[in-house]
Short mmCIF file of C-alpha atoms and ligand atoms in Angstrom, two decimals:
data_model
loop_
_atom_site.label_atom_id
_atom_site.label_comp_id
_atom_site.label_asym_id
_atom_site.label_seq_id
_atom_site.Cartn_x
_atom_site.Cartn_y
_atom_site.Cartn_z
CA MET A 1456 61.64 -164.87 -32.85
CA SER A 1457 58.76 -166.91 -34.77
CA ARG A 1458 57.89 -166.09 -37.62
CA LYS A 1459 53.90 -164.60 -36.32
CA MET A 1460 55.35 -162.38 -34.29
CA LYS A 1461 57.63 -160.48 -36.61
CA ASN A 1462 56.88 -157.49 -37.00
CA LYS A 1463 53.01 -157.42 -35.67
CA VAL A 1464 52.66 -154.67 -34.49
CA VAL A 1465 49.74 -154.06 -31.49
CA THR A 1466 47.39 -151.33 -31.65
CA ASN A 1467 46.58 -149.15 -28.73
CA LEU A 1468 47.89 -150.72 -26.25
CA THR A 1469 47.84 -148.65 -22.62
CA ILE A 1470 51.13 -148.30 -21.55
CA GLU A 1471 50.65 -149.15 -17.44
CA ARG A 1472 54.00 -148.85 -15.55
CA ILE A 1473 57.52 -149.05 -15.07
CA ALA A 1474 59.14 -152.96 -14.18
CA THR A 1475 62.80 -152.95 -13.93
CA GLU A 1476 66.29 -151.26 -16.30
CA GLY A 1477 63.38 -148.58 -17.29
CA LYS A 1478 61.00 -150.41 -19.56
CA CYS A 1479 57.06 -149.88 -19.41
CA VAL A 1480 54.58 -152.86 -19.68
CA GLY A 1481 51.40 -153.02 -21.06
CA HIS A 1482 49.37 -156.20 -21.67
CA HIS A 1483 47.90 -157.98 -25.32
CA GLU A 1484 46.36 -161.29 -25.08
CA GLY A 1485 47.82 -162.05 -21.79
CA LYS A 1486 50.51 -161.38 -22.69
CA VAL A 1487 53.66 -158.80 -21.38
CA VAL A 1488 54.61 -155.48 -23.66
CA PHE A 1489 57.90 -154.29 -23.25
CA VAL A 1490 58.27 -150.95 -24.29
CA GLN A 1491 61.13 -148.51 -24.07
CA GLY A 1492 60.93 -145.04 -24.78
CA VAL A 1493 57.61 -144.47 -23.09
CA ALA A 1494 55.46 -143.47 -20.12
CA PRO A 1495 52.54 -145.01 -17.83
CA GLY A 1496 49.15 -143.35 -19.55
CA ASP A 1497 50.66 -143.21 -23.59
CA VAL A 1498 48.85 -145.29 -25.49
CA VAL A 1499 50.88 -146.44 -27.93
CA ASP A 1500 51.51 -149.53 -31.51
CA VAL A 1501 53.53 -151.57 -30.89
CA ARG A 1502 55.49 -152.79 -33.28
CA ILE A 1503 57.52 -156.27 -31.63
CA THR A 1504 60.88 -157.29 -31.90
CA ARG A 1505 61.01 -159.66 -29.66
CA GLY A 1506 58.46 -162.61 -28.73
CA LYS A 1507 59.08 -164.54 -26.32
CA SER A 1508 55.81 -167.65 -24.41
CA SER A 1509 55.55 -164.79 -21.65
CA PHE A 1510 56.75 -161.96 -22.71
CA MET A 1511 56.91 -159.73 -25.53
CA GLU A 1512 59.10 -156.96 -25.99
CA GLY A 1513 58.77 -154.11 -28.61
CA GLU A 1514 59.27 -149.98 -30.17
CA ALA A 1515 56.79 -147.52 -29.85
CA ILE A 1516 55.81 -146.71 -33.43
CA LYS A 1517 53.15 -144.64 -33.00
CA PHE A 1518 51.18 -142.34 -30.56
CA HIS A 1519 48.16 -142.53 -29.79
CA GLU A 1520 47.21 -140.54 -26.38
CA TYR A 1521 50.58 -139.23 -25.06
CA SER A 1522 50.45 -139.82 -20.36
CA LYS A 1523 49.61 -136.29 -19.13
CA ASP A 1524 53.37 -137.34 -17.02
CA ARG A 1525 54.91 -136.34 -19.93
CA ILE A 1526 57.64 -133.55 -20.27
CA ASP A 1527 59.42 -131.93 -22.88
CA PRO A 1528 63.10 -133.34 -22.55
CA PHE A 1529 65.30 -130.52 -23.01
CA CYS A 1530 68.36 -131.92 -25.14
CA SER A 1531 68.84 -132.14 -28.48
CA HIS A 1532 70.58 -135.51 -28.36
CA PHE A 1533 67.60 -137.68 -26.77
CA GLY A 1534 65.96 -141.08 -28.62
CA THR A 1535 69.38 -141.26 -30.11
CA CYS A 1536 71.63 -141.40 -26.70
CA GLY A 1537 71.45 -143.76 -24.56
CA GLY A 1538 72.72 -141.70 -21.97
CA CYS A 1539 68.77 -140.39 -20.67
CA LYS A 1540 65.98 -142.48 -20.82
CA TRP A 1541 63.75 -140.79 -18.88
CA GLN A 1542 64.30 -136.76 -20.38
CA HIS A 1543 60.46 -137.45 -21.04
CA ILE A 1544 59.44 -137.26 -17.23
CA ASN A 1545 59.68 -135.23 -14.82
CA TYR A 1546 61.67 -135.64 -11.22
CA ASP A 1547 59.20 -135.84 -9.22
CA LEU A 1548 57.80 -138.29 -11.11
CA GLN A 1549 61.56 -140.58 -11.35
CA LYS A 1550 61.58 -140.68 -7.93
CA THR A 1551 58.42 -141.83 -7.11
CA TYR A 1552 58.67 -144.69 -10.20
CA LYS A 1553 62.42 -145.54 -8.53
CA ARG A 1554 62.14 -145.72 -4.74
CA GLN A 1555 59.13 -148.42 -6.52
CA GLN A 1556 61.39 -150.21 -7.93
CA VAL A 1557 62.87 -151.51 -5.12
CA VAL A 1558 59.48 -152.03 -3.65
CA ASP A 1559 58.42 -154.09 -5.96
CA GLN A 1560 62.15 -156.11 -5.92
CA PHE A 1561 61.76 -156.89 -2.45
CA THR A 1562 58.11 -158.05 -2.76
CA ARG A 1563 59.13 -159.84 -5.75
CA ILE A 1564 62.06 -161.58 -5.75
CA GLY A 1565 62.77 -160.80 -1.87
CA LYS A 1566 59.99 -162.15 -0.62
CA VAL A 1567 60.69 -160.99 3.11
CA GLU A 1568 58.98 -158.86 5.67
CA ILE A 1569 59.95 -155.75 5.13
CA PRO A 1570 59.40 -151.93 7.00
CA GLU A 1571 57.99 -148.31 5.08
CA VAL A 1572 60.89 -148.01 2.21
CA MET A 1573 61.30 -144.35 2.66
CA PRO A 1574 60.82 -141.59 0.17
CA ILE A 1575 64.21 -141.92 -1.67
CA VAL A 1576 66.82 -138.98 -1.33
CA GLY A 1577 66.21 -136.74 -4.46
CA SER A 1578 69.17 -135.19 -6.27
CA ALA A 1579 69.64 -131.44 -5.52
CA ASN A 1580 71.14 -131.03 -8.91
CA THR A 1581 68.43 -132.61 -12.19
CA ARG A 1582 71.54 -131.86 -14.83
CA TYR A 1583 75.86 -131.34 -14.81
CA TYR A 1584 74.98 -133.94 -11.83
CA ARG A 1585 78.13 -136.53 -12.93
CA ASN A 1586 82.10 -135.80 -12.84
CA LYS A 1587 83.13 -138.29 -14.89
CA LEU A 1588 82.61 -138.46 -19.30
CA ASP A 1589 83.78 -141.28 -21.07
CA PHE A 1590 84.09 -140.40 -25.04
CA THR A 1591 84.60 -141.93 -27.91
CA PHE A 1592 85.90 -140.13 -31.72
CA SER A 1593 84.73 -142.81 -34.42
CA ASN A 1594 85.70 -142.31 -37.70
CA ASN A 1595 81.75 -143.66 -38.50
CA ARG A 1596 79.12 -140.83 -37.03
CA TRP A 1597 75.44 -141.85 -36.94
CA LEU A 1598 73.60 -140.49 -39.17
CA THR A 1599 69.86 -139.05 -38.74
CA ARG A 1600 67.31 -141.23 -40.77
CA GLU A 1601 67.35 -137.30 -42.83
CA GLU A 1602 70.81 -137.25 -42.81
CA ILE A 1603 70.90 -140.44 -45.21
CA ASP A 1604 67.38 -139.77 -46.97
CA SER A 1605 69.07 -136.18 -47.87
CA GLY A 1606 71.46 -138.30 -50.23
CA ALA A 1607 74.15 -135.42 -49.17
CA ALA A 1608 77.65 -135.73 -48.05
CA PHE A 1609 78.93 -135.17 -44.44
CA GLU A 1610 81.11 -134.45 -41.57
CA ARG A 1611 81.70 -138.81 -40.99
CA ASN A 1612 83.65 -138.06 -38.51
CA ALA A 1613 82.59 -137.14 -34.54
CA LEU A 1614 83.51 -137.12 -30.64
CA GLY A 1615 80.36 -139.05 -28.07
CA PHE A 1616 78.56 -141.31 -26.97
CA HIS A 1617 77.55 -144.74 -28.05
CA ILE A 1618 74.08 -145.44 -29.07
CA PRO A 1619 72.74 -148.05 -27.58
CA LYS A 1620 73.96 -151.74 -28.59
CA MET A 1621 76.09 -150.92 -31.38
CA PHE A 1622 79.59 -151.03 -31.11
CA ASP A 1623 81.02 -149.33 -34.88
CA LYS A 1624 78.49 -145.98 -33.88
CA ILE A 1625 78.52 -142.87 -32.65
CA VAL A 1626 76.05 -140.32 -31.61
CA ASP A 1627 78.43 -136.81 -32.84
CA ILE A 1628 77.96 -134.79 -29.28
CA GLU A 1629 77.59 -131.29 -29.10
CA HIS A 1630 76.15 -130.49 -25.56
CA CYS A 1631 75.45 -133.20 -22.99
CA TYR A 1632 74.22 -131.86 -19.99
CA LEU A 1633 75.73 -134.59 -17.26
CA GLN A 1634 78.97 -132.59 -17.24
CA GLY A 1635 79.53 -128.88 -16.94
CA ASP A 1636 81.12 -126.48 -18.65
CA ILE A 1637 84.51 -127.45 -19.22
CA SER A 1638 83.12 -130.75 -20.36
CA ASN A 1639 81.45 -128.94 -23.87
CA ASP A 1640 84.36 -126.99 -24.27
CA VAL A 1641 86.99 -129.82 -24.28
CA ARG A 1642 85.38 -132.12 -25.86
CA ASN A 1643 83.89 -129.23 -28.68
CA GLU A 1644 87.51 -127.57 -29.02
CA LEU A 1645 89.16 -130.73 -29.07
CA ARG A 1646 86.64 -131.86 -31.86
CA ALA A 1647 87.32 -129.04 -34.38
CA PHE A 1648 91.02 -128.78 -33.83
CA ALA A 1649 91.88 -132.06 -34.71
CA LEU A 1650 89.02 -131.61 -37.25
CA SER A 1651 90.70 -128.40 -38.48
CA ASN A 1652 93.77 -130.24 -38.34
CA SER A 1653 93.20 -133.31 -39.69
CA LEU A 1654 93.50 -135.83 -37.58
CA SER A 1655 92.77 -139.65 -38.15
CA PHE A 1656 89.39 -139.87 -35.71
CA TYR A 1657 89.31 -144.32 -34.51
CA ASP A 1658 88.27 -147.03 -36.84
CA ILE A 1659 87.19 -149.52 -34.46
CA ARG A 1660 86.60 -152.39 -37.31
CA ASN A 1661 90.28 -151.55 -38.37
CA GLN A 1662 91.41 -150.23 -35.21
CA VAL A 1663 93.01 -147.80 -36.54
CA GLY A 1664 93.40 -143.76 -35.95
CA LEU A 1665 95.11 -141.19 -33.66
CA LEU A 1666 92.22 -140.35 -32.04
CA ARG A 1667 90.30 -142.55 -29.27
CA ASN A 1668 88.81 -141.71 -26.15
CA LEU A 1669 88.47 -138.38 -23.97
CA ILE A 1670 87.55 -139.48 -20.08
CA ILE A 1671 86.67 -135.96 -18.36
CA ARG A 1672 86.31 -136.07 -14.81
CA THR A 1673 86.03 -132.70 -12.30
CA THR A 1674 85.35 -132.04 -8.66
CA SER A 1675 83.18 -129.70 -6.32
CA THR A 1676 86.27 -128.47 -5.75
CA GLY A 1677 87.17 -127.91 -9.14
CA GLU A 1678 89.87 -129.57 -9.97
CA SER A 1679 89.41 -131.46 -13.88
CA MET A 1680 91.25 -134.27 -14.90
CA VAL A 1681 91.50 -134.76 -18.73
CA ILE A 1682 92.25 -137.80 -20.11
CA VAL A 1683 93.05 -138.67 -24.36
CA GLN A 1684 93.54 -142.60 -25.43
CA PHE A 1685 95.69 -142.37 -28.58
CA GLY A 1686 94.67 -145.43 -30.89
CA GLY A 1687 98.56 -144.75 -32.42
CA ASP A 1688 101.78 -143.90 -30.94
CA ASN A 1689 102.88 -141.02 -33.70
CA ALA A 1690 105.05 -138.85 -31.38
CA GLU A 1691 104.51 -134.84 -33.43
CA GLU A 1692 101.13 -135.51 -33.08
CA ILE A 1693 100.50 -137.26 -29.49
CA ASP A 1694 102.23 -133.42 -28.82
CA LEU A 1695 100.68 -131.10 -31.04
CA VAL A 1696 97.29 -132.62 -29.24
CA MET A 1697 98.14 -132.34 -25.37
CA ASN A 1698 99.95 -129.24 -26.69
CA PHE A 1699 96.76 -127.69 -27.64
CA LEU A 1700 94.92 -128.26 -24.80
CA HIS A 1701 96.82 -127.35 -22.08
CA GLU A 1702 97.36 -124.04 -23.78
CA LYS A 1703 93.19 -123.80 -25.08
CA PHE A 1704 92.62 -124.81 -21.35
CA PRO A 1705 95.27 -124.17 -18.31
CA GLN A 1706 92.74 -124.64 -16.11
CA ILE A 1707 93.32 -128.76 -16.42
CA THR A 1708 95.20 -129.26 -13.36
CA ALA A 1709 95.63 -132.89 -14.88
CA LEU A 1710 96.43 -133.77 -18.05
CA LEU A 1711 96.36 -136.85 -19.07
CA TYR A 1712 97.19 -139.73 -22.67
CA ILE A 1713 97.33 -143.09 -22.74
CA ILE A 1714 98.98 -144.56 -26.64
CA ASN A 1715 96.30 -147.33 -26.51
CA LEU A 1716 97.64 -150.03 -29.44
CA LYS A 1717 95.33 -152.82 -28.10
CA LYS A 1718 92.27 -154.37 -28.99
CA ASN A 1719 89.95 -152.96 -26.25
CA GLU A 1720 89.84 -149.40 -24.43
CA THR A 1721 89.93 -150.13 -21.19
CA PHE A 1722 93.45 -148.97 -19.32
CA ASN A 1723 94.44 -150.96 -16.61
CA ASP A 1724 97.07 -152.31 -17.32
CA LEU A 1725 98.31 -149.27 -19.62
CA GLU A 1726 101.07 -146.83 -19.02
CA VAL A 1727 99.49 -143.59 -17.92
CA VAL A 1728 101.91 -140.20 -19.45
CA THR A 1729 101.08 -136.89 -17.37
CA PHE A 1730 101.11 -134.59 -19.75
CA ALA A 1731 101.06 -131.37 -17.39
CA GLY A 1732 99.85 -130.99 -14.31
CA ARG A 1733 99.18 -133.48 -11.25
CA ALA A 1734 98.90 -137.38 -11.67
CA TYR A 1735 95.38 -137.46 -9.81
CA ILE A 1736 92.99 -134.98 -9.04
CA GLU A 1737 91.68 -134.02 -5.31
CA GLU A 1738 87.21 -133.95 -3.58
CA GLU A 1739 86.59 -133.11 -0.82
CA MET A 1740 84.09 -134.29 1.61
CA GLU A 1741 83.13 -133.14 5.40
CA GLY A 1742 87.29 -132.33 5.22
CA LEU A 1743 88.04 -135.29 4.21
CA LYS A 1744 90.05 -134.82 1.09
CA PHE A 1745 90.31 -138.36 -1.26
CA ARG A 1746 92.38 -138.85 -4.47
CA ILE A 1747 91.38 -139.91 -7.53
CA GLY A 1748 94.10 -140.79 -10.20
CA PRO A 1749 92.80 -141.91 -13.45
CA LYS A 1750 92.51 -146.13 -12.76
CA SER A 1751 91.07 -144.64 -9.74
CA PHE A 1752 87.33 -145.83 -9.80
CA TYR A 1753 85.17 -142.48 -7.93
CA GLN A 1754 80.86 -142.54 -7.04
CA THR A 1755 79.87 -140.40 -10.76
CA ASN A 1756 77.29 -138.12 -8.75
CA SER A 1757 79.84 -136.09 -6.16
CA ASP A 1758 76.88 -135.30 -4.03
CA GLN A 1759 74.28 -137.44 -3.79
CA ALA A 1760 77.54 -139.85 -3.53
CA TYR A 1761 77.75 -137.90 -0.09
CA GLU A 1762 74.27 -138.30 0.90
CA LEU A 1763 74.76 -142.26 0.04
CA TYR A 1764 77.72 -141.87 2.76
CA LYS A 1765 75.69 -140.40 5.08
CA VAL A 1766 72.65 -142.81 5.30
CA THR A 1767 75.39 -145.69 5.29
CA ARG A 1768 76.92 -144.04 8.63
CA ASP A 1769 73.99 -143.19 9.75
CA PHE A 1770 72.99 -146.79 9.79
CA ALA A 1771 75.57 -148.15 10.72
CA GLY A 1772 74.62 -146.42 14.48
CA LEU A 1773 78.32 -146.02 15.00
CA LYS A 1774 79.49 -145.04 18.82
CA GLY A 1775 83.42 -145.43 18.32
CA ASP A 1776 83.97 -148.96 19.95
CA GLU A 1777 83.21 -150.70 16.83
CA VAL A 1778 85.24 -153.23 14.64
CA VAL A 1779 83.86 -152.07 11.74
CA TYR A 1780 83.67 -154.97 7.22
CA ASP A 1781 84.17 -152.45 4.93
CA LEU A 1782 83.29 -155.03 1.67
CA TYR A 1783 84.00 -153.68 -1.94
CA THR A 1784 85.91 -151.17 -0.59
CA GLY A 1785 86.94 -149.25 -4.00
CA THR A 1786 88.98 -146.41 -3.20
CA GLY A 1787 88.33 -146.95 0.64
CA THR A 1788 85.84 -144.47 0.44
CA ILE A 1789 83.33 -145.41 3.04
CA ALA A 1790 85.18 -146.87 4.66
CA ASN A 1791 87.69 -143.18 5.51
CA PHE A 1792 84.62 -141.55 5.61
CA VAL A 1793 83.43 -143.78 8.93
CA ALA A 1794 86.78 -144.48 10.17
CA LYS A 1795 86.28 -141.10 13.30
CA GLN A 1796 83.56 -143.14 13.95
CA ALA A 1797 85.37 -146.19 14.91
CA LYS A 1798 87.36 -148.28 16.79
CA GLN A 1799 88.56 -149.99 13.58
CA VAL A 1800 87.74 -150.36 10.02
CA ILE A 1801 88.92 -153.09 7.41
CA GLY A 1802 88.41 -152.78 3.97
CA ILE A 1803 88.51 -155.25 1.73
CA GLU A 1804 88.36 -155.27 -3.10
CA TYR A 1805 89.96 -156.69 -5.17
CA VAL A 1806 91.33 -154.11 -8.11
CA GLU A 1807 94.75 -154.15 -6.23
CA ALA A 1808 95.75 -150.12 -7.29
CA ALA A 1809 92.22 -149.09 -5.83
CA ILE A 1810 93.52 -149.97 -2.38
CA GLU A 1811 96.67 -148.24 -2.48
CA ASP A 1812 94.40 -145.56 -3.45
CA ALA A 1813 92.27 -146.44 -0.53
CA LYS A 1814 95.89 -146.32 2.28
CA LEU A 1815 96.71 -143.29 0.72
CA ASN A 1816 93.69 -142.36 1.28
CA SER A 1817 93.81 -142.84 5.02
CA LEU A 1818 97.63 -141.30 5.29
CA VAL A 1819 96.49 -138.27 3.80
CA ASN A 1820 93.61 -137.51 6.31
CA GLY A 1821 95.70 -139.41 9.16
CA LEU A 1822 93.30 -141.73 9.89
CA GLU A 1823 95.35 -144.63 11.60
CA ASN A 1824 92.93 -147.32 11.97
CA THR A 1825 91.86 -148.55 8.93
CA LEU A 1826 93.19 -151.94 6.96
CA PHE A 1827 92.49 -152.96 3.54
CA TYR A 1828 93.11 -155.68 2.12
CA ALA A 1829 92.87 -157.40 -2.16
CA GLY A 1830 91.21 -160.10 -2.75
CA ASP A 1831 88.12 -161.24 -4.26
CA MET A 1832 86.24 -161.77 -1.98
CA LYS A 1833 84.90 -164.94 -1.90
CA ASP A 1834 88.51 -166.61 -1.23
CA MET A 1835 89.60 -163.68 1.06
CA LEU A 1836 87.23 -163.63 3.92
CA ASN A 1837 87.08 -166.82 4.86
CA ASP A 1838 87.80 -168.67 8.74
CA ASP A 1839 91.77 -166.91 8.03
CA PHE A 1840 91.12 -163.46 7.74
CA ILE A 1841 88.16 -164.04 10.72
CA ALA A 1842 91.11 -165.57 13.14
CA ALA A 1843 93.48 -163.27 12.14
CA HIS A 1844 91.69 -159.48 12.83
CA ALA A 1845 89.15 -158.98 15.36
CA LYS A 1846 85.47 -159.39 15.00
CA PRO A 1847 83.56 -157.03 12.76
CA ASP A 1848 80.87 -155.53 14.63
CA VAL A 1849 79.13 -153.86 11.92
CA ILE A 1850 79.62 -155.02 8.33
CA ILE A 1851 79.52 -152.42 5.05
CA THR A 1852 78.60 -154.05 1.86
CA ASP A 1853 78.42 -152.70 -0.83
CA PRO A 1854 78.71 -154.85 -3.86
CA PRO A 1855 78.47 -154.73 -7.87
CA ARG A 1856 75.56 -155.10 -9.86
CA ALA A 1857 75.70 -158.66 -9.63
CA GLY A 1858 75.67 -158.98 -5.79
CA MET A 1859 77.54 -160.60 -3.66
CA HIS A 1860 78.74 -164.19 -4.28
CA ASP A 1861 76.60 -167.03 -2.74
CA ASP A 1862 79.96 -167.60 -0.53
CA VAL A 1863 80.04 -164.17 0.62
CA VAL A 1864 76.34 -164.46 1.74
CA ASN A 1865 77.31 -166.93 3.72
CA MET A 1866 79.93 -166.52 5.56
CA LEU A 1867 78.22 -163.33 6.89
CA LEU A 1868 75.60 -165.62 8.41
CA LYS A 1869 78.15 -168.12 9.54
CA LEU A 1870 80.01 -164.78 10.86
CA ALA A 1871 76.74 -163.04 12.69
CA ALA A 1872 77.85 -159.50 12.95
CA PRO A 1873 74.97 -157.54 15.31
CA LYS A 1874 75.03 -155.24 11.37
CA ILE A 1875 74.72 -155.54 8.13
CA VAL A 1876 74.02 -152.23 5.72
CA TYR A 1877 74.56 -153.11 2.72
CA VAL A 1878 74.88 -149.83 -0.34
CA SER A 1879 73.71 -151.70 -4.15
CA CYS A 1880 73.08 -150.30 -7.28
CA ASN A 1881 70.80 -152.78 -8.11
CA PRO A 1882 67.56 -153.69 -5.78
CA ALA A 1883 67.04 -157.11 -8.27
CA THR A 1884 70.46 -158.59 -7.07
CA GLN A 1885 70.41 -156.93 -3.56
CA ALA A 1886 66.23 -158.70 -2.22
CA ARG A 1887 68.52 -162.24 -3.59
CA ASP A 1888 71.13 -161.21 -1.19
CA VAL A 1889 68.31 -160.20 1.92
CA ALA A 1890 66.28 -162.77 1.18
CA LEU A 1891 68.76 -165.41 1.67
CA LEU A 1892 70.60 -163.05 4.65
CA SER A 1893 67.47 -163.59 6.34
CA GLU A 1894 67.65 -166.60 7.50
CA LYS A 1895 69.42 -164.58 10.41
CA TYR A 1896 68.64 -161.40 10.35
CA SER A 1897 65.48 -158.95 9.57
CA VAL A 1898 65.58 -156.58 7.23
CA ASP A 1899 64.89 -152.58 9.46
CA LYS A 1900 65.52 -149.76 7.50
CA ILE A 1901 65.05 -149.51 3.21
CA GLN A 1902 66.58 -145.77 1.56
CA PRO A 1903 66.51 -145.46 -1.91
CA VAL A 1904 68.86 -142.45 -2.69
CA ASP A 1905 69.01 -141.35 -6.47
CA MET A 1906 72.27 -141.17 -8.01
CA PHE A 1907 71.03 -140.97 -11.44
CA PRO A 1908 69.04 -138.56 -12.24
CA GLN A 1909 66.92 -138.65 -16.06
CA THR A 1910 67.86 -142.48 -15.72
CA TYR A 1911 66.08 -145.17 -13.84
CA HIS A 1912 68.77 -146.42 -12.28
CA VAL A 1913 68.55 -146.97 -8.35
CA GLU A 1914 70.66 -146.82 -5.12
CA ASN A 1915 68.98 -148.79 -1.65
CA VAL A 1916 71.41 -149.11 1.51
CA VAL A 1917 69.69 -151.56 3.88
CA LEU A 1918 70.07 -151.94 7.20
CA LEU A 1919 70.00 -155.11 8.51
CA THR A 1920 69.89 -156.44 12.13
CA LEU A 1921 70.58 -160.04 13.42
CA LYS A 1922 67.72 -161.87 14.65
CA SER A 1923 67.89 -162.86 18.31
C1 SAM B 659 79.68 -150.47 -6.41
S1 SAM B 659 81.23 -150.54 -5.87
C2 SAM B 659 82.01 -150.28 -4.37
C3 SAM B 659 82.78 -148.85 -4.46
C4 SAM B 659 82.54 -148.21 -3.15
N1 SAM B 659 81.86 -148.00 -1.98
C5 SAM B 659 82.46 -146.58 -3.07
O1 SAM B 659 81.42 -145.84 -2.47
O2 SAM B 659 83.92 -146.06 -3.62
C6 SAM B 659 81.75 -152.08 -5.70
C7 SAM B 659 83.48 -152.38 -5.81
O3 SAM B 659 83.74 -153.94 -5.98
C8 SAM B 659 84.78 -154.51 -6.24
N2 SAM B 659 84.72 -155.72 -6.74
C9 SAM B 659 83.44 -156.47 -7.94
N3 SAM B 659 83.84 -157.89 -7.29
C10 SAM B 659 84.73 -158.20 -6.61
C11 SAM B 659 85.21 -159.36 -6.17
N4 SAM B 659 84.89 -160.26 -6.88
N5 SAM B 659 86.03 -159.11 -4.99
C12 SAM B 659 86.42 -157.87 -3.91
N6 SAM B 659 85.64 -157.52 -5.15
C13 SAM B 659 85.09 -156.18 -6.11
C14 SAM B 659 84.96 -153.40 -7.81
O4 SAM B 659 86.27 -153.53 -7.99
C15 SAM B 659 84.49 -151.60 -7.05
O5 SAM B 659 85.68 -151.65 -6.74
#
């Protein structure tokens, strides 16, 4: 940033609207100014933190007027924890902004002809809607300005969430509104037990410490999985912690642990030990069972996942005689969900363990018309694959945030299936891909779904139909 811009304060900036990634925008001397943590209608002074020739970024340092749409955030950690950035905006408006994001991306990036974007499918639960949370132990608790200024000595161990953009600072969480009771109870009891037994909390800078990470997963059927990651391998201490959890929370149906002496917290390559109960939990949807292992992906809002899958199935419009490709199938949830309405479903995904889960889920549910393959989509979906399998009548695609690789888009154009249902957690890359597909496809329906209330994230489903 140029010296001239540094610490410059823009006064009385009127926040006009919400742009991408939840940032709000105003205008100053012809330039766009992006500001976090404000709402359209606020009038603020902004300290510039980044300046480019066409835009600036900054933080609000003084509020002159508050937007009439503001509400009081309900969480005491709001503003420090990066989890629910939109708690200050009422839920109806959150939904309006989310839908608007989809409209904006498709008109600005997609530049394709689109039908009216449908009203977003809202989440009945706007709190306690997540089925998975990931907490970090740290010996470097985030201290507030008041705590630092008081000069007093504070407990520095913490169990909670990372402060945004700070890899080594953790906000100690007392209550999180994202996941139901067992989650708050397990986290708080485990922290208290660790402190009273002087067990070490992980020191990420020096890569030492016993307690490293805690993952809690729950299902709508009342099952729960608790995974503790240890950064040390002292068997006695590990036993102490696991026995404590087992005795205190007999309702945990899968109590697991991992010894992770690596530099990072990912554990796909590590052994997961079942301490008590089963090695998995089971979610249910329309009578189908989905087995979720410690390494399996499952949509984190189960109720809204059901809404999302219903929209997807509805857009696919299956009659029973279609061959469906489910690209980026994960653990095959969509594939298995639509299997009863199709002749055959073929799922592709690059995580091998997820494909094993997908096959298992077909087996558990007695579905015999599914096939699953592991591999990178751009390599898997080639002429040989198509020659060896039936051509698709419907393609469902649900890629990661980055969207689809060009080779995959080109293959879809070559395949020219009558229908593509494109599910995405990032309307920007979805709009980009749809623009490429518009060479042969028209956009028939656009349905946003809210999976993550209190955040700016939006899921979006698009129906593309082959032009005649
Ligand atoms: C948004 S998730 C889709 C999840 C799934 N449809 C569901 O609802 O549970 C995207 C999936 O794409 C997979 N993936 C990412 N890049 C891939 C690639 N290049 N080739 C194949 N699969 C990929 C990820 O592992 C992940 O499971």
